Amino acid sequence: MGEAFPSLGRKLRLGLVGGGPGSMIGPVHRLAATFDGRFELVAGVLSSSPERARLAAKALGLAGYASLEEMLAGERLDAVAVMTPNDRHFAACRTALDAGLHVICDKPLTNALTEARTLAALAEEKRLVVCLTHVYAAYPMIRQARAMVAAGAVGALRAVQVEYLQAGMSAAVEQREQTPKLRWKLDARRSGPSLVLGDIGTHAHHLASFVAGRPVRRLAADLGAVVPGRSVDDYAAMLLRFEGDVRGTLFCSQALAGTENQITLRVFGESGHLEWTHERPNHLKFALQGKAVQTLARGDADLLPAAARLIRIARGHPEGYFEAFANLYRDAAEAIASRLTGQPADPLALDFPTAADGVAGLAFVEAAVASRAAGGGWVDVPAG
Amino acid sequence: MGEAFPSLGRKLRLGLVGGGPGSMIGPVHRLAATFDGRFELVAGVLSSSPERARLAAKALGLAGYASLEEMLAGERLDAVAVMTPNDRHFAACRTALDAGLHVICDKPLTNALTEARTLAALAEEKRLVVCLTHVYAAYPMIRQARAMVAAGAVGALRAVQVEYLQAGMSAAVEQREQTPKLRWKLDARRSGPSLVLGDIGTHAHHLASFVAGRPVRRLAADLGAVVPGRSVDDYAAMLLRFEGDVRGTLFCSQALAGTENQITLRVFGESGHLEWTHERPNHLKFALQGKAVQTLARGDADLLPAAARLIRIARGHPEGYFEAFANLYRDAAEAIASRLTGQPADPLALDFPTAADGVAGLAFVEAAVASRAAGGGWVDVPAG
Amino acid sequence: MGEAFPSLGRKLRLGLVGGGPGSMIGPVHRLAATFDGRFELVAGVLSSSPERARLAAKALGLAGYASLEEMLAGERLDAVAVMTPNDRHFAACRTALDAGLHVICDKPLTNALTEARTLAALAEEKRLVVCLTHVYAAYPMIRQARAMVAAGAVGALRAVQVEYLQAGMSAAVEQREQTPKLRWKLDARRSGPSLVLGDIGTHAHHLASFVAGRPVRRLAADLGAVVPGRSVDDYAAMLLRFEGDVRGTLFCSQALAGTENQITLRVFGESGHLEWTHERPNHLKFALQGKAVQTLARGDADLLPAAARLIRIARGHPEGYFEAFANLYRDAAEAIASRLTGQPADPLALDFPTAADGVAGLAFVEAAVASRAAGGGWVDVPAG
Amino acid sequence: MGEAFPSLGRKLRLGLVGGGPGSMIGPVHRLAATFDGRFELVAGVLSSSPERARLAAKALGLAGYASLEEMLAGERLDAVAVMTPNDRHFAACRTALDAGLHVICDKPLTNALTEARTLAALAEEKRLVVCLTHVYAAYPMIRQARAMVAAGAVGALRAVQVEYLQAGMSAAVEQREQTPKLRWKLDARRSGPSLVLGDIGTHAHHLASFVAGRPVRRLAADLGAVVPGRSVDDYAAMLLRFEGDVRGTLFCSQALAGTENQITLRVFGESGHLEWTHERPNHLKFALQGKAVQTLARGDADLLPAAARLIRIARGHPEGYFEAFANLYRDAAEAIASRLTGQPADPLALDFPTAADGVAGLAFVEAAVASRAAGGGWVDVPAG
């Protein structure tokens, strides 16, 4: 693990944008960035309020700035990690890329497809790394599933199902005193064209496409709110067609009382299927027709290289969400170090979500919104 | 259990139509009918071939007949159990009802909605019992779930999900030497307008409606075959609207390699959800938002009466498919005995699927087929 | 299934001893006996009170008798099923065997080893069938496990663990108004030398020996009551040596609040292990070192004949406790029919627990009691 | 989380002893130490070979030393983390404590009870922190279980069961080319009086005592090797008496093919029981007699403070082994900072395993060995 890492000889210098006090994902990014010793946290713009930004940075031992521009002026950074509210991703990423910095960005990449395309083109043009933190794709057993599908372990695909269930919006939170986080989420101008799709639907969409090894081409969406009186989306059920006319479904909601961040993916092929669930992320069900069901475990001797390279500790020692997030940062570090040194990266390290996945995610969101506008009928997903 | 059973003073005399050699469901019906000692098997028309019918009856110790008409002429029966290929349900049920006999019929009730309506009207008019063997609705924990939903245990409904996964059609069975059973299934004139919906989709539809306590009013269907070259349906994914504008999804397929008759139902309400899976039928997950998840078990002290009355043995002693099937026959017996004696039946015994459920099932099938014809758009489900 | 059944041409005539009103196990025996149509219930001595015996028999449609002797005098029976309180098993079985009748007997066979040996010798001498209802050994996946161990699927045995957990005695039931069943259980003269061992320890002991394919030769026991003030045993933990110096443990208790008749068996060998749990009886875990864990399912295509012959319905349709109990009666019927006709039985049908297993069970109980008397030290289990 | 942390104003300076190339646990300690930003890794004695020690330190960016004495002379450290082979724990810990440094030590604390007592006395005398890395006790749901037992959630204790299953020694590893790690393990002079007990038995013993809230007072042990020809122990099964005459069992083995670091703990009380398993560490089963079984989840709203303080991220985002290990280091840091500053620590932060637990562990090991010597009979566990 890591032997082939391009020899930069130092840690990568990372600046943070967002993720300050009250953020759930901020601490995750910071831990993941330092988990494997590839990044050092240097500076941050941790709040849109200058005073809060300064205090938050101090509490973390970072140089604090009131804006990304100031931070870029004041620090020599290699990369910027963006974890602001969704509506500010675009500007922050563009500024960072314009400045020649690599980017790690929380999903969704942007709130609009055109913006995502702009960022992808910019990254391409400048040959900069963009790592989009679709963390679920970084669990070792998801990589195993993707590699198995690619290797034909279940035969020609027949159907793909993905679901993502949350409970955070099951109560009528609109009527509570709102946290800053909730406030921007409930404001559609900030959270994007469909809250549930931006928050968790793009995760589900990416996961399914990633493991199936093919994009979603068409869909019909039942999109809306199940909590009475809600003005943002909290529910989406979709019928899908993946490339090659493979059928599928996607289901996500943030308003399902009693659930706990449950994600389940199933990929059915002509000879069997794979099933993974976030509740038990270190295992993968592999059921071949006519055979005993197998439960593959992270750490099994014969995992495929794409999964084996991510194993941090022996079978039977559970890894979780933080380790998966750290996998993304480690691979992003390898890609960045490769760009900086000109040395090749491990090809398997380059399988993290990028700006292109951000574009695909926004295309998916816009197609779903278009399907709703069309009375729920089938629509094409715009090409990347 | 059974103390209140109307005192008929004898077993009910049952004639069988179908379910002979090679049938999977025939032995289940016979066992279920006799499980609780309420029926005696008297005679049967066990094959469409007179010679095979005679031999099969002999092997089972029954009087054998070549046709239902002959059996009705030759025996004094109380009821007839119909388990033929789907296309013969209608004629058999009509003949039996016309003759004043009660009917237990395997699902789907008929292959066409108009036929189902005819049978329902006939049963109504003649005040005869029709019990449709949607067996999954007879598991105690499904009855518990239905009663809990009705009592408001999860609050106002938000979403209902049901899925039914099978593997039997995952191979290209069309190219094998075909069993008689497979032959009629692959012949759409016999198996009905949509094989997968008749075989398992109607089960899923009934289960969801039964537990949710409300019918499906609109749907959009992705209906077809995932096995290349197949001319009957083996896959259905649907977006649903239940009465009261409750959202839902239904997924079923007989072509999912590696699955094993997996049924999962989830009912989400404003305060929590219920989840039941056929793989673990003696338990029911009950998750209230903000509380520890509860796993209710068949046999728990505080189950609701609708479930408690079906418990045959203490908690921790698994009951299964046969016991559920027998529950249907026992309740049908109680309803029939009530009709024969004029004594009241236990109201809880009358909650089995009837001809009205058969009508609802066919309305659902026809709506799904109509949605397909309309390019997958939303259609209304015809009223019962 | 059943094709090779010796052609008796009629059902076996069964008389019942015990199992009347208030009995949990009585209805199970009756259902199991008739489940496969091999026995007809003819008569019964259903209570030690003549009047209650008469009424109970009438309610079941049986000829009622006040004593076994009267029943034997009054009926032409093939076999007797004994399900009285433990202390009356010996007399009932001896009387039946003396009369030349085959016997199905609930466990434990007797309350004393010498009595068990007497019955075994008597059955041997008279060439009569004794079927001891260690029901857990009749689950198909337990038969699969036994056959796999015998075939070397896990290699040379290293360790065997069995546990049986119940909650029925977790409360201070001594201080309640007692049911008749509880009264005889709490009376050590009736329930035998160790309540917990007679009730469930012998099940666990049999199950472990049966699947491991070898008897327990030595043990050290921690035997007693965990509920304060209790005079009968409700807890047993043991260290074991099976034949061939294979280590093991046995744990059982009836006083573990919150459990629900939980039985788990694990057999470890040099190359892997098997695990079965009663909560999920249709599956069997098979873990080979260095390989993905396999979950074998009842109904899998490649089960061994010893299991495959017991499958009643396709994979994914759960079977449970009643079906397992019925398996015992069906096999007992085949053995009895073989004796009656002189025709050979299917050898696989003869793998049910017999008087010899009853002897082994009582030897185990007496060894455990002897270990307690010796301060918990190791003792030899008496030979059969 | 952490607000009350004594304000040291800098990171604690940590030196490492052991854990160099080939070590499984070395990387875990290093990650755990830095996970929460409370320690900085300064220097290390990473191998007993001076050259390898130097290279290993360089690879990690640490100052490298050939001996602990040299490191203590060359660096100003706050604490030392010891993760050498077992036989060197004592000398390293004593040297560090003598030098006035706090210690984090891998288990077992020492190879002999007298040594453990010496260290405990020394730490007491010098008022230094010793944190023993019984990592399983640092999972949030284990803390929840301990707090629930203490609060009487299951009532008076009736029985405690713990098991720890591993497969690493299931093959005849003695006949392979041996890694350095395996070599010292197979050498009883280095790995201690009982390999299996030092490696995993002390973990199981600590976990059971910790959650039950009481020490083991007596035991009878079946201790030995199940792999033929093995000279070190790989198997232990024990009957236990905890303080207050509470019964229990402990089972551990490193030679159980097909297992994967499986730990299960069950605590039974008069009104219910708790069950935790390492395979699913974010959940805790809580079964009250007569109630639906509850599954508590890390992140539930109403967890007790002892568990809630360890939650790093919302319910449904799995935490694992690394997070548990980091919990130990974070609490050790708080205790050390409290000693250094004189400021009080959060009392809940002081519930990590200490030298006293190390003494209890060695007392347990020596009792088990004494029981074996006494033919497996019951022996008292020496007092701390």
PDB file of C-alpha atoms in Angstrom, chain A residues 24 28 31 35 136 139 259-261 278-281 283 297 312-313 315-323, chain D residues 24 28 31 35 136 139 259-261 278-281 283 297 312-313 315-323:
ATOM      1  CA  MET A  24     -21.193  17.652   9.792  1.00  0.00           C
ATOM      2  CA  VAL A  28     -14.846  14.329   8.047  1.00  0.00           C
ATOM      3  CA  LEU A  31      -9.741  13.801   9.209  1.00  0.00           C
ATOM      4  CA  PHE A  35      -5.602  10.126   7.755  1.00  0.00           C
ATOM      5  CA  TYR A 136     -19.627   5.338  -0.912  1.00  0.00           C
ATOM      6  CA  TYR A 139     -15.546   1.423   0.218  1.00  0.00           C
ATOM      7  CA  THR A 259     -34.187   4.811   8.755  1.00  0.00           C
ATOM      8  CA  GLU A 260     -30.500   5.494   9.324  1.00  0.00           C
ATOM      9  CA  ASN A 261     -28.530   6.469   6.233  1.00  0.00           C
ATOM     10  CA  HIS A 278     -24.007   0.399   3.906  1.00  0.00           C
ATOM     11  CA  GLU A 279     -25.106  -1.046   7.201  1.00  0.00           C
ATOM     12  CA  ARG A 280     -22.582  -3.837   6.681  1.00  0.00           C
ATOM     13  CA  PRO A 281     -19.989  -2.207   4.483  1.00  0.00           C
ATOM     14  CA  HIS A 283     -19.146  -7.490   3.262  1.00  0.00           C
ATOM     15  CA  ALA A 297     -15.436 -10.006   3.274  1.00  0.00           C
ATOM     16  CA  ARG A 312      -6.146  -1.179   5.870  1.00  0.00           C
ATOM     17  CA  ILE A 313      -6.363  -4.004   8.367  1.00  0.00           C
ATOM     18  CA  ARG A 315     -10.491  -9.300   7.962  1.00  0.00           C
ATOM     19  CA  GLY A 316     -12.763  -9.114  10.948  1.00  0.00           C
ATOM     20  CA  HIS A 317     -11.595  -5.657  12.010  1.00  0.00           C
ATOM     21  CA  PRO A 318     -14.398  -3.383  10.777  1.00  0.00           C
ATOM     22  CA  GLU A 319     -13.569  -0.341   8.704  1.00  0.00           C
ATOM     23  CA  GLY A 320     -16.152   2.360   8.213  1.00  0.00           C
ATOM     24  CA  TYR A 321     -17.112   5.701   6.823  1.00  0.00           C
ATOM     25  CA  PHE A 322     -13.957   7.582   7.801  1.00  0.00           C
ATOM     26  CA  GLU A 323     -11.702   5.033   6.168  1.00  0.00           C
TER      27      GLU A 323
ATOM     28  CA  MET D  24       0.044  -5.395  12.179  1.00  0.00           C
ATOM     29  CA  VAL D  28      -2.926   1.066  14.141  1.00  0.00           C
ATOM     30  CA  LEU D  31      -2.999   6.243  13.275  1.00  0.00           C
ATOM     31  CA  PHE D  35      -6.443  10.567  14.788  1.00  0.00           C
ATOM     32  CA  TYR D 136     -12.825  -3.552  22.167  1.00  0.00           C
ATOM     33  CA  TYR D 139     -16.353   0.876  21.077  1.00  0.00           C
ATOM     34  CA  THR D 259     -13.737 -17.382  11.517  1.00  0.00           C
ATOM     35  CA  GLU D 260     -12.766 -13.725  11.234  1.00  0.00           C
ATOM     36  CA  ASN D 261     -11.858 -12.018  14.511  1.00  0.00           C
ATOM     37  CA  HIS D 278     -17.741  -7.232  16.755  1.00  0.00           C
ATOM     38  CA  GLU D 279     -19.038  -8.001  13.305  1.00  0.00           C
ATOM     39  CA  ARG D 280     -21.668  -5.309  13.809  1.00  0.00           C
ATOM     40  CA  PRO D 281     -19.994  -2.988  16.294  1.00  0.00           C
ATOM     41  CA  HIS D 283     -25.282  -1.826  17.220  1.00  0.00           C
ATOM     42  CA  ALA D 297     -27.523   2.051  17.306  1.00  0.00           C
ATOM     43  CA  ARG D 312     -17.881  10.788  15.916  1.00  0.00           C
ATOM     44  CA  ILE D 313     -20.543  10.938  13.228  1.00  0.00           C
ATOM     45  CA  ARG D 315     -26.138   7.221  13.032  1.00  0.00           C
ATOM     46  CA  GLY D 316     -25.923   5.132   9.910  1.00  0.00           C
ATOM     47  CA  HIS D 317     -22.312   6.096   9.145  1.00  0.00           C
ATOM     48  CA  PRO D 318     -20.346   3.065  10.322  1.00  0.00           C
ATOM     49  CA  GLU D 319     -17.395   3.518  12.627  1.00  0.00           C
ATOM     50  CA  GLY D 320     -14.923   0.711  13.113  1.00  0.00           C
ATOM     51  CA  TYR D 321     -11.746  -0.584  14.646  1.00  0.00           C
ATOM     52  CA  PHE D 322      -9.585   2.462  14.004  1.00  0.00           C
ATOM     53  CA  GLU D 323     -12.072   4.805  15.628  1.00  0.00           C
TER      54      GLU D 323
END
